[in-house]
Amino acid sequence: MTTSRPLPGGGLSRRRFLGGLAGLGAGAYLLSSCSSGGSGPTSGGTAGGGTGFSLPDYAAPRDLAGATISDVPGVLPAYEQFPLPPFKSVAQPPGRGGTVTSLHPLFTAPPDDLQGSEVFQAFQRGLNVTLEPTYTPIGSYENKLATVLAGGSIPDITWVNTETVPAAVSYFQQGAFADLSDVLGGDGVSAYPNLAQLPSYAWRNCAVEGVLYGVPRGIPLLNNSVALYRADWAAALGFPEAPADAAEYLELMTAFSKGAPRGSGQSWGAAVLDAGFVRQMFRVPNEWRLEEDGTLTHYVESDEYRAALEFHLQEFDAGVYHPDATMGGDTYTRAIDLLQSGQTGFYAGSLNAQFALRRPGTLTGDPGSDVQPLAPPGHDGGDPLTYEQRGYYGMAAISAEAAQDDARLHELLGIVDYWSAPFGSEEYVLVNYGLEGRQVTFEDSGQLVPVPPDQAPAEALVPYLTQVRETLFYFPGAQADAGLAQGAMETVVRSSAPNPVTGLISDTAIRQGAALGQLNNDYETGIVTGQRSLDELDEWRDRWRSGGGDAMRREFQDALERVDS
Amino acid sequence: MGAARTAPVRPAWQEPPRRITTVAKGVVIAAITLVMLYPFVYVIAISFSAADAARSGDTLLIPAEFSLAAYRTIFAGDVVTRALLVSAGVTLVGTLLSVVMTVTLAYGLTRTREVPGSRFVLYLVLFTMLFGAGIIPNYLLVKELGLLDTYASLILPGAVSAFNLVVVRNFFMNLPQELFDSARIDGASEAQILWRIVVPLSKAVIAVIALFYGVAYWNDFFNAMIYLNDSEKWPIQLVLQQYVLQGSPLDQMAVSGQVEAAPKTIQMAVVVVATVPILLVYPFLQRFFTKGVLTGAIKG
């Protein structure tokens, strides 16, 4: 095992970096779930299971009218109205008038005439810097990041995500980015009030073996546990209540396919294999399970997973899935189209998107529909095992070279602080929506109303970085859905468990993780669709173990011991 | 009266085909053609559909509800228009430059006796067919040349394709030596021989490599993604990638709430816009295609 301790601070020489690239895969890997410990946004303490930096001290958000703060740890706040007028969250522009370079992922069409955008100009004025962002398609981000770092011209601020770019852990260890543990840990974060309001779980989980390399972009800690289903179909088919166990769930999904809830039009239960949802129903381990004797069991090896597979096979045989469910290509867009055009009755997606996009999209696409959240029922009527995940989607890392100058580091963190402006602030509106009168308007009743895209000016918005929009529930135009989402999250949080190896490093995982993931996916899809026999599960497990699974287990167990000691 | 004449025996492949065989071939070819054409027809039909009709799955061969909205949308901003111009410019300039460089280099490499070291250069070229430097060394080279974030970075790294060079060189090697000898006797320089004799005789192979280069430049997105920082310089294929693939990661990767994928109609409209220009080139070069490739590839 070649895992090395992080090298705090310090510049990154090209030789060191290229040496690291030669060993890509021999570096480190950060699993994509969540760590042990408290899950609440306010839980403090230390990262990495007791070692490493002190978590930034959490500052509660302002007490805003229309806010509902759940007393269940880990559940996001819900807002049913927007405070008017918005308050200022940044007292002074953080910049010193110079230039700041940055690298961002791009999920949408490229921006048109960046410098001509009034939103972008307003953002630059707010920061008091000239911002030079580089946009990179998310699908190509790994290559772009590798080349940019190899070229030695690391931007001042870089969005880095170890989930989409596992090799990024190597970049951290080689010193490409600043170690922010001391700067932001404990009460250090108080110099950046907006950052202090970021959920503690996001800080904790984005640390790499106890070292903080960036400011996380927070998302819900349980992001893939709440599905949407057609409650109107269910009621019409004789299921007025949500399914309470696996049998009822199967009965409902089969009825969606076979019960003709659309009348003459064909319908199906789901458009994508709902593997994650079924696994949670059957209490399959959240990637790994830490046994009492200190060993780790991978989900593929568990008895619960076998039971989940058997059930999944039943679903497939019952015709629950759309015929294209196992087709390649853009399965998610296809699934969303089918849901929103009223052809499927179930969709498991990310939590905020379910309420911000999928639910309203379905209500519009199939008028008269009633779409409700659905938590996975325990397969036997008991509790499910819902999955805590990473709780962040990438982080804003500061170039180690830029961070050598304390004043510059403070300036750059101030800029990220602006980017992380909290709900209700002027800056929040700017970085998440745009400008009043152009991209948003405000109603006197206390609502923010986004201007429909086809009526808003086609201009570049603020680049994707650490906006906090996904760390709260606020849905303009459907204010009551905030409470609905919060209630759904409270339900799934109560039976949640973390992945015990989050934040730990395994060299084998970075080398073999993708291949093993593909192996698992191939076998799972093959078995569920009947192309393979369930009897092949033992062979699958053997191949997984010999292909790197056992090595990963050893390395993670070593890391757990290291952290414990 | 002569001896009875017997009909000449013809081999089986020269027999006139039976009608049923002809019909069967036609059916098979038509089926294959339909299979190949259907995706294009589907893409075009979706691009001209109303968004709701496309989402509902009603459009299969013809738009269920005809609409130009997708095209209006993508041409409303400057992104697609500018990307098309960038791609067209890079393709035209790049193809011209590549053809010139390939033809001149190939000609030089045919004169292995006259040009010292030409065989070594040839091996260098062939080496690049077998071993690639990789992304990062190429990036560092482009960076050190000062080409980052320039249109030149989309052209120069791939300006000469070793494969095309071999094809052209083999074509040149097949030209009669007597032509060169007589030209030299008449006092022609090497440049004149190349321009007045070799190139006119090599239109087929030049047309083919021009097509290869043109298609490669038009379709390339990777160099743009790696070498360009300014998204306003993106070519159409990179824009296309964003439109078509952007939907996938949004839900899959748990990016929530803020961004929504473009409707399928817009995605398909961008596919059409990105595909049609290069498709239009094929008919003009079709007649050169087989001749040029085969001649250059199998003789030498």
PDB file of C-alpha atoms in Angstrom, chain B residues 4-184:
ATOM      1  CA  ALA B   4     -22.344 -28.000 -83.372  1.00  0.00           C
ATOM      2  CA  ARG B   5     -21.324 -25.024 -81.356  1.00  0.00           C
ATOM      3  CA  THR B   6     -21.440 -25.447 -77.675  1.00  0.00           C
ATOM      4  CA  ALA B   7     -22.301 -22.558 -75.515  1.00  0.00           C
ATOM      5  CA  PRO B   8     -19.253 -21.223 -73.736  1.00  0.00           C
ATOM      6  CA  VAL B   9     -19.092 -22.386 -70.175  1.00  0.00           C
ATOM      7  CA  ARG B  10     -19.353 -19.450 -67.817  1.00  0.00           C
ATOM      8  CA  PRO B  11     -18.287 -19.579 -64.266  1.00  0.00           C
ATOM      9  CA  ALA B  12     -21.069 -19.467 -61.734  1.00  0.00           C
ATOM     10  CA  TRP B  13     -20.475 -15.860 -60.757  1.00  0.00           C
ATOM     11  CA  GLN B  14     -21.015 -14.726 -64.318  1.00  0.00           C
ATOM     12  CA  GLU B  15     -24.418 -16.335 -64.613  1.00  0.00           C
ATOM     13  CA  PRO B  16     -27.248 -13.829 -64.763  1.00  0.00           C
ATOM     14  CA  PRO B  17     -28.730 -13.645 -61.286  1.00  0.00           C
ATOM     15  CA  ARG B  18     -32.046 -15.274 -60.723  1.00  0.00           C
ATOM     16  CA  ARG B  19     -34.912 -12.970 -60.064  1.00  0.00           C
ATOM     17  CA  ILE B  20     -35.504 -14.329 -56.626  1.00  0.00           C
ATOM     18  CA  THR B  21     -31.878 -13.767 -55.742  1.00  0.00           C
ATOM     19  CA  THR B  22     -32.068 -10.201 -56.951  1.00  0.00           C
ATOM     20  CA  VAL B  23     -35.218  -9.599 -54.973  1.00  0.00           C
ATOM     21  CA  ALA B  24     -33.706 -11.168 -51.865  1.00  0.00           C
ATOM     22  CA  LYS B  25     -30.607  -9.010 -52.173  1.00  0.00           C
ATOM     23  CA  GLY B  26     -32.770  -5.957 -52.616  1.00  0.00           C
ATOM     24  CA  VAL B  27     -34.774  -6.769 -49.536  1.00  0.00           C
ATOM     25  CA  VAL B  28     -31.690  -7.365 -47.434  1.00  0.00           C
ATOM     26  CA  ILE B  29     -30.025  -4.187 -48.638  1.00  0.00           C
ATOM     27  CA  ALA B  30     -33.206  -2.216 -48.093  1.00  0.00           C
ATOM     28  CA  ALA B  31     -33.511  -3.609 -44.587  1.00  0.00           C
ATOM     29  CA  ILE B  32     -29.932  -2.724 -43.757  1.00  0.00           C
ATOM     30  CA  THR B  33     -30.423   0.728 -45.235  1.00  0.00           C
ATOM     31  CA  LEU B  34     -33.530   1.261 -43.160  1.00  0.00           C
ATOM     32  CA  VAL B  35     -31.717   0.185 -40.033  1.00  0.00           C
ATOM     33  CA  MET B  36     -28.952   2.649 -40.812  1.00  0.00           C
ATOM     34  CA  LEU B  37     -31.302   5.445 -41.768  1.00  0.00           C
ATOM     35  CA  TYR B  38     -33.820   5.135 -38.990  1.00  0.00           C
ATOM     36  CA  PRO B  39     -31.703   6.803 -36.291  1.00  0.00           C
ATOM     37  CA  PHE B  40     -31.154   9.785 -38.568  1.00  0.00           C
ATOM     38  CA  VAL B  41     -34.814   9.992 -39.444  1.00  0.00           C
ATOM     39  CA  TYR B  42     -35.732   9.723 -35.784  1.00  0.00           C
ATOM     40  CA  VAL B  43     -33.307  12.443 -34.779  1.00  0.00           C
ATOM     41  CA  ILE B  44     -34.638  14.755 -37.465  1.00  0.00           C
ATOM     42  CA  ALA B  45     -38.249  13.966 -36.589  1.00  0.00           C
ATOM     43  CA  ILE B  46     -37.682  14.674 -32.904  1.00  0.00           C
ATOM     44  CA  SER B  47     -35.893  17.919 -33.682  1.00  0.00           C
ATOM     45  CA  PHE B  48     -38.954  19.147 -35.587  1.00  0.00           C
ATOM     46  CA  SER B  49     -41.424  18.004 -32.931  1.00  0.00           C
ATOM     47  CA  ALA B  50     -43.082  19.992 -30.219  1.00  0.00           C
ATOM     48  CA  ALA B  51     -41.395  19.274 -26.892  1.00  0.00           C
ATOM     49  CA  ASP B  52     -44.441  17.582 -25.362  1.00  0.00           C
ATOM     50  CA  ALA B  53     -44.935  15.343 -28.357  1.00  0.00           C
ATOM     51  CA  ALA B  54     -41.311  14.289 -28.262  1.00  0.00           C
ATOM     52  CA  ARG B  55     -41.440  13.582 -24.546  1.00  0.00           C
ATOM     53  CA  SER B  56     -44.560  11.495 -24.815  1.00  0.00           C
ATOM     54  CA  GLY B  57     -42.918   9.155 -27.326  1.00  0.00           C
ATOM     55  CA  ASP B  58     -45.496   9.804 -30.035  1.00  0.00           C
ATOM     56  CA  THR B  59     -42.882  10.821 -32.591  1.00  0.00           C
ATOM     57  CA  LEU B  60     -41.305   7.875 -34.358  1.00  0.00           C
ATOM     58  CA  LEU B  61     -40.861   8.627 -38.067  1.00  0.00           C
ATOM     59  CA  ILE B  62     -42.543  11.948 -38.558  1.00  0.00           C
ATOM     60  CA  PRO B  63     -43.095  14.689 -36.011  1.00  0.00           C
ATOM     61  CA  ALA B  64     -46.312  14.087 -34.104  1.00  0.00           C
ATOM     62  CA  GLU B  65     -46.682  17.831 -33.809  1.00  0.00           C
ATOM     63  CA  PHE B  66     -44.489  19.843 -36.152  1.00  0.00           C
ATOM     64  CA  SER B  67     -42.577  22.683 -34.540  1.00  0.00           C
ATOM     65  CA  LEU B  68     -39.520  24.765 -35.265  1.00  0.00           C
ATOM     66  CA  ALA B  69     -39.249  25.814 -31.657  1.00  0.00           C
ATOM     67  CA  ALA B  70     -36.099  23.793 -31.010  1.00  0.00           C
ATOM     68  CA  TYR B  71     -34.261  25.442 -33.880  1.00  0.00           C
ATOM     69  CA  ARG B  72     -35.507  28.863 -32.875  1.00  0.00           C
ATOM     70  CA  THR B  73     -34.204  28.241 -29.391  1.00  0.00           C
ATOM     71  CA  ILE B  74     -30.741  27.106 -30.350  1.00  0.00           C
ATOM     72  CA  PHE B  75     -30.288  29.925 -32.814  1.00  0.00           C
ATOM     73  CA  ALA B  76     -31.738  32.532 -30.460  1.00  0.00           C
ATOM     74  CA  GLY B  77     -28.414  32.950 -28.693  1.00  0.00           C
ATOM     75  CA  ASP B  78     -25.030  33.131 -30.304  1.00  0.00           C
ATOM     76  CA  VAL B  79     -23.698  29.916 -28.839  1.00  0.00           C
ATOM     77  CA  VAL B  80     -24.602  27.503 -31.617  1.00  0.00           C
ATOM     78  CA  THR B  81     -24.097  29.979 -34.436  1.00  0.00           C
ATOM     79  CA  ARG B  82     -20.691  30.971 -33.167  1.00  0.00           C
ATOM     80  CA  ALA B  83     -19.714  27.338 -32.595  1.00  0.00           C
ATOM     81  CA  LEU B  84     -20.729  26.483 -36.147  1.00  0.00           C
ATOM     82  CA  LEU B  85     -18.564  29.289 -37.479  1.00  0.00           C
ATOM     83  CA  VAL B  86     -15.659  28.152 -35.333  1.00  0.00           C
ATOM     84  CA  SER B  87     -16.019  24.592 -36.572  1.00  0.00           C
ATOM     85  CA  ALA B  88     -16.336  25.699 -40.166  1.00  0.00           C
ATOM     86  CA  GLY B  89     -13.266  27.893 -39.892  1.00  0.00           C
ATOM     87  CA  VAL B  90     -11.182  25.271 -38.144  1.00  0.00           C
ATOM     88  CA  THR B  91     -12.288  22.628 -40.633  1.00  0.00           C
ATOM     89  CA  LEU B  92     -11.520  24.737 -43.693  1.00  0.00           C
ATOM     90  CA  VAL B  93      -8.191  26.084 -42.511  1.00  0.00           C
ATOM     91  CA  GLY B  94      -7.183  22.833 -40.896  1.00  0.00           C
ATOM     92  CA  THR B  95      -8.058  20.707 -43.880  1.00  0.00           C
ATOM     93  CA  LEU B  96      -6.204  22.984 -46.266  1.00  0.00           C
ATOM     94  CA  LEU B  97      -3.153  23.081 -44.055  1.00  0.00           C
ATOM     95  CA  SER B  98      -3.219  19.360 -43.415  1.00  0.00           C
ATOM     96  CA  VAL B  99      -3.558  18.477 -47.071  1.00  0.00           C
ATOM     97  CA  VAL B 100      -0.678  20.754 -48.015  1.00  0.00           C
ATOM     98  CA  MET B 101       1.533  19.417 -45.257  1.00  0.00           C
ATOM     99  CA  THR B 102       0.631  15.809 -45.940  1.00  0.00           C
ATOM    100  CA  VAL B 103       1.141  16.048 -49.688  1.00  0.00           C
ATOM    101  CA  THR B 104       4.455  17.839 -49.443  1.00  0.00           C
ATOM    102  CA  LEU B 105       5.750  15.552 -46.723  1.00  0.00           C
ATOM    103  CA  ALA B 106       4.562  12.461 -48.545  1.00  0.00           C
ATOM    104  CA  TYR B 107       6.243  13.611 -51.725  1.00  0.00           C
ATOM    105  CA  GLY B 108       9.463  14.273 -49.890  1.00  0.00           C
ATOM    106  CA  LEU B 109       9.336  10.830 -48.356  1.00  0.00           C
ATOM    107  CA  THR B 110       9.016   9.204 -51.758  1.00  0.00           C
ATOM    108  CA  ARG B 111      12.392  10.625 -52.752  1.00  0.00           C
ATOM    109  CA  THR B 112      14.318   8.406 -50.393  1.00  0.00           C
ATOM    110  CA  ARG B 113      17.404   8.534 -52.569  1.00  0.00           C
ATOM    111  CA  GLU B 114      17.431  12.257 -53.137  1.00  0.00           C
ATOM    112  CA  VAL B 115      16.402  13.447 -49.685  1.00  0.00           C
ATOM    113  CA  PRO B 116      18.879  12.554 -46.993  1.00  0.00           C
ATOM    114  CA  GLY B 117      17.291  11.215 -43.832  1.00  0.00           C
ATOM    115  CA  SER B 118      13.907  10.776 -45.437  1.00  0.00           C
ATOM    116  CA  ARG B 119      13.722   7.157 -44.406  1.00  0.00           C
ATOM    117  CA  PHE B 120      14.435   8.137 -40.829  1.00  0.00           C
ATOM    118  CA  VAL B 121      11.660  10.713 -41.000  1.00  0.00           C
ATOM    119  CA  LEU B 122       9.364   8.092 -42.438  1.00  0.00           C
ATOM    120  CA  TYR B 123      10.087   5.800 -39.499  1.00  0.00           C
ATOM    121  CA  LEU B 124       9.430   8.680 -37.137  1.00  0.00           C
ATOM    122  CA  VAL B 125       6.057   9.187 -38.736  1.00  0.00           C
ATOM    123  CA  LEU B 126       5.264   5.497 -38.607  1.00  0.00           C
ATOM    124  CA  PHE B 127       6.303   5.432 -34.962  1.00  0.00           C
ATOM    125  CA  THR B 128       3.500   7.819 -34.122  1.00  0.00           C
ATOM    126  CA  MET B 129       1.011   5.349 -35.573  1.00  0.00           C
ATOM    127  CA  LEU B 130       2.099   2.796 -33.027  1.00  0.00           C
ATOM    128  CA  PHE B 131       2.773   4.886 -29.961  1.00  0.00           C
ATOM    129  CA  GLY B 132       0.931   7.975 -28.761  1.00  0.00           C
ATOM    130  CA  ALA B 133       2.399  10.416 -26.297  1.00  0.00           C
ATOM    131  CA  GLY B 134      -0.733  10.685 -24.205  1.00  0.00           C
ATOM    132  CA  ILE B 135      -2.841  13.587 -23.122  1.00  0.00           C
ATOM    133  CA  ILE B 136      -0.542  15.282 -20.677  1.00  0.00           C
ATOM    134  CA  PRO B 137       2.675  15.347 -22.747  1.00  0.00           C
ATOM    135  CA  ASN B 138       0.652  16.701 -25.647  1.00  0.00           C
ATOM    136  CA  TYR B 139      -0.870  19.315 -23.393  1.00  0.00           C
ATOM    137  CA  LEU B 140       2.545  20.352 -22.125  1.00  0.00           C
ATOM    138  CA  LEU B 141       3.833  20.614 -25.679  1.00  0.00           C
ATOM    139  CA  VAL B 142       0.927  22.791 -26.750  1.00  0.00           C
ATOM    140  CA  LYS B 143       1.356  24.904 -23.645  1.00  0.00           C
ATOM    141  CA  GLU B 144       5.080  25.398 -24.216  1.00  0.00           C
ATOM    142  CA  LEU B 145       4.381  26.386 -27.795  1.00  0.00           C
ATOM    143  CA  GLY B 146       2.098  29.087 -26.495  1.00  0.00           C
ATOM    144  CA  LEU B 147      -0.910  27.659 -28.252  1.00  0.00           C
ATOM    145  CA  LEU B 148      -3.229  27.207 -25.292  1.00  0.00           C
ATOM    146  CA  ASP B 149      -6.598  28.832 -25.781  1.00  0.00           C
ATOM    147  CA  THR B 150      -5.936  29.492 -29.477  1.00  0.00           C
ATOM    148  CA  TYR B 151      -7.630  28.088 -32.536  1.00  0.00           C
ATOM    149  CA  ALA B 152      -4.212  26.871 -33.655  1.00  0.00           C
ATOM    150  CA  SER B 153      -4.336  24.336 -30.839  1.00  0.00           C
ATOM    151  CA  LEU B 154      -7.275  22.734 -32.603  1.00  0.00           C
ATOM    152  CA  ILE B 155      -5.324  22.360 -35.832  1.00  0.00           C
ATOM    153  CA  LEU B 156      -1.605  21.969 -35.332  1.00  0.00           C
ATOM    154  CA  PRO B 157      -1.521  18.960 -32.981  1.00  0.00           C
ATOM    155  CA  GLY B 158      -3.319  16.849 -35.584  1.00  0.00           C
ATOM    156  CA  ALA B 159      -2.161  18.610 -38.699  1.00  0.00           C
ATOM    157  CA  VAL B 160      -0.504  15.536 -40.194  1.00  0.00           C
ATOM    158  CA  SER B 161      -2.065  12.134 -39.812  1.00  0.00           C
ATOM    159  CA  ALA B 162       0.414   9.316 -40.168  1.00  0.00           C
ATOM    160  CA  PHE B 163      -2.240   7.114 -41.719  1.00  0.00           C
ATOM    161  CA  ASN B 164      -3.114   9.669 -44.366  1.00  0.00           C
ATOM    162  CA  LEU B 165       0.529  10.275 -45.009  1.00  0.00           C
ATOM    163  CA  VAL B 166       1.151   6.591 -45.686  1.00  0.00           C
ATOM    164  CA  VAL B 167      -1.828   6.409 -48.001  1.00  0.00           C
ATOM    165  CA  VAL B 168      -0.646   9.408 -50.008  1.00  0.00           C
ATOM    166  CA  ARG B 169       2.965   8.306 -50.084  1.00  0.00           C
ATOM    167  CA  ASN B 170       1.984   4.897 -51.381  1.00  0.00           C
ATOM    168  CA  PHE B 171      -0.114   6.546 -54.043  1.00  0.00           C
ATOM    169  CA  PHE B 172       2.807   8.693 -55.111  1.00  0.00           C
ATOM    170  CA  MET B 173       5.147   5.708 -55.138  1.00  0.00           C
ATOM    171  CA  ASN B 174       2.854   4.084 -57.658  1.00  0.00           C
ATOM    172  CA  LEU B 175       3.130   6.886 -60.198  1.00  0.00           C
ATOM    173  CA  PRO B 176       5.282   5.956 -63.214  1.00  0.00           C
ATOM    174  CA  GLN B 177       8.914   6.864 -62.689  1.00  0.00           C
ATOM    175  CA  GLU B 178       9.124   7.832 -66.336  1.00  0.00           C
ATOM    176  CA  LEU B 179       6.971  10.862 -65.705  1.00  0.00           C
ATOM    177  CA  PHE B 180       9.433  12.155 -63.150  1.00  0.00           C
ATOM    178  CA  ASP B 181      12.424  11.391 -65.370  1.00  0.00           C
ATOM    179  CA  SER B 182      10.963  13.179 -68.380  1.00  0.00           C
ATOM    180  CA  ALA B 183      10.012  16.162 -66.256  1.00  0.00           C
ATOM    181  CA  ARG B 184      13.510  16.435 -64.946  1.00  0.00           C
TER     182      ARG B 184
END
